[in-house]
Amino acid sequence: SRSNVKRAPNENYARELMELFTMGVGNYSEVDVRESSRAFTGWGVRRRGKNSYSFIFNPLQHDTGTKTFLGETGNFDGDDVTDIILEQKASWEFIARKLFAFFVHDDPEPGVISSLATTFRDSGYSIKAVMREILMSSEFYSEKAYRAKVKSPAELVAGTVRMLGIETDGSIGGRQLGSYYTDSMGQTLFAPFDVSGWEGGSAWINSGALLHRLNFANDVVATHQRTLQFNPLQILSEKFGEATAERGTDYFASILLDANITPEHRD
């Protein structure tokens, strides 16, 4: 955006706004990209401090000419372009599908997306309204959705620590939960490979990443007492009065696996 000026519009932001975050490929033309980039000319950021920025509009670098975008013509700026994008059915469906796939499973039925898209439109583009419908839907509780999502490294690490009630200073044996463990599993927090973010899903599982997930689990159960306050025997004793193999297996399988394991695995 800093280099998007009326003399030489930069098309990157306009293209990514439609392709990655609102409409998806195939729902706009190259002309729409060019006209949208003209509308965003003069929009940028100003550095306020070491890690602080604020939005800035430079009217001298804004193209005030007439633009034609997604079939509409006018003296548009970035706000107008955003409004026009949100009026498109493709945007409602794209955002609904993104939310459903992130929280439920990757293969939603067309009717489900159509219903969520209508809710998004009718609610005035409320993400909250769409999420409410998703979380209360039969699809969310269906067999197809059960265990359908692969946890990201951040979800795996933070979820394990929270589920087991572990007290930690943010590291295990001197290895930082974030910068060491999530990085090794393929997720450097706040630094995805590109602006589209992490692909997620089965992309989190490959031979290298899976090994690091196993190493993380091993480090947790190895209980580095100085940095990771996790004592399974003490937890079982406090809950049941006595720590036995049977109680330990049942308890930890319950909180970590919904007790959904085969008799062979339990034995």
PDB file of N, CA and C in Angstrom, residues 18 90 107 114 152 155 157 195 197 207 256 265:
ATOM      1  N   MET A  18      -9.392  -9.667  -2.679  1.00  0.00           N
ATOM      2  CA  MET A  18     -10.441 -10.455  -3.336  1.00  0.00           C
ATOM      3  C   MET A  18     -10.089 -11.938  -3.403  1.00  0.00           C
ATOM      4  N   ALA A  90     -20.666 -14.188  -3.860  1.00  0.00           N
ATOM      5  CA  ALA A  90     -19.419 -14.950  -3.785  1.00  0.00           C
ATOM      6  C   ALA A  90     -18.692 -14.690  -2.474  1.00  0.00           C
ATOM      7  N   ASP A 107     -15.302 -30.457   3.895  1.00  0.00           N
ATOM      8  CA  ASP A 107     -16.158 -30.786   2.754  1.00  0.00           C
ATOM      9  C   ASP A 107     -17.631 -30.491   3.062  1.00  0.00           C
ATOM     10  N   SER A 114     -24.886 -22.323   1.671  1.00  0.00           N
ATOM     11  CA  SER A 114     -25.916 -21.383   1.238  1.00  0.00           C
ATOM     12  C   SER A 114     -26.650 -20.790   2.435  1.00  0.00           C
ATOM     13  N   SER A 152      -3.331 -27.331  14.836  1.00  0.00           N
ATOM     14  CA  SER A 152      -2.111 -26.612  14.485  1.00  0.00           C
ATOM     15  C   SER A 152      -1.105 -26.804  15.621  1.00  0.00           C
ATOM     16  N   GLU A 155      -2.194 -24.868  18.651  1.00  0.00           N
ATOM     17  CA  GLU A 155      -3.320 -25.500  19.337  1.00  0.00           C
ATOM     18  C   GLU A 155      -2.866 -26.728  20.115  1.00  0.00           C
ATOM     19  N   VAL A 157       0.210 -27.439  21.360  1.00  0.00           N
ATOM     20  CA  VAL A 157       1.048 -27.104  22.512  1.00  0.00           C
ATOM     21  C   VAL A 157       0.223 -26.440  23.617  1.00  0.00           C
ATOM     22  N   VAL A 195       1.177 -14.074   2.835  1.00  0.00           N
ATOM     23  CA  VAL A 195       0.030 -13.351   3.372  1.00  0.00           C
ATOM     24  C   VAL A 195      -1.219 -14.223   3.465  1.00  0.00           C
ATOM     25  N   GLY A 197      -1.433 -17.008   4.910  1.00  0.00           N
ATOM     26  CA  GLY A 197      -1.441 -17.738   6.167  1.00  0.00           C
ATOM     27  C   GLY A 197      -1.048 -19.188   5.965  1.00  0.00           C
ATOM     28  N   SER A 207       6.412 -36.223   7.739  1.00  0.00           N
ATOM     29  CA  SER A 207       7.339 -37.054   8.510  1.00  0.00           C
ATOM     30  C   SER A 207       8.136 -36.247   9.530  1.00  0.00           C
ATOM     31  N   LEU A 256      -8.093 -36.469  27.215  1.00  0.00           N
ATOM     32  CA  LEU A 256      -7.327 -36.233  25.997  1.00  0.00           C
ATOM     33  C   LEU A 256      -7.956 -36.858  24.756  1.00  0.00           C
ATOM     34  N   HIS A 265      -5.625 -50.737  22.744  1.00  0.00           N
ATOM     35  CA  HIS A 265      -4.830 -49.572  23.143  1.00  0.00           C
ATOM     36  C   HIS A 265      -4.924 -49.351  24.645  1.00  0.00           C
TER      37      HIS A 265
END
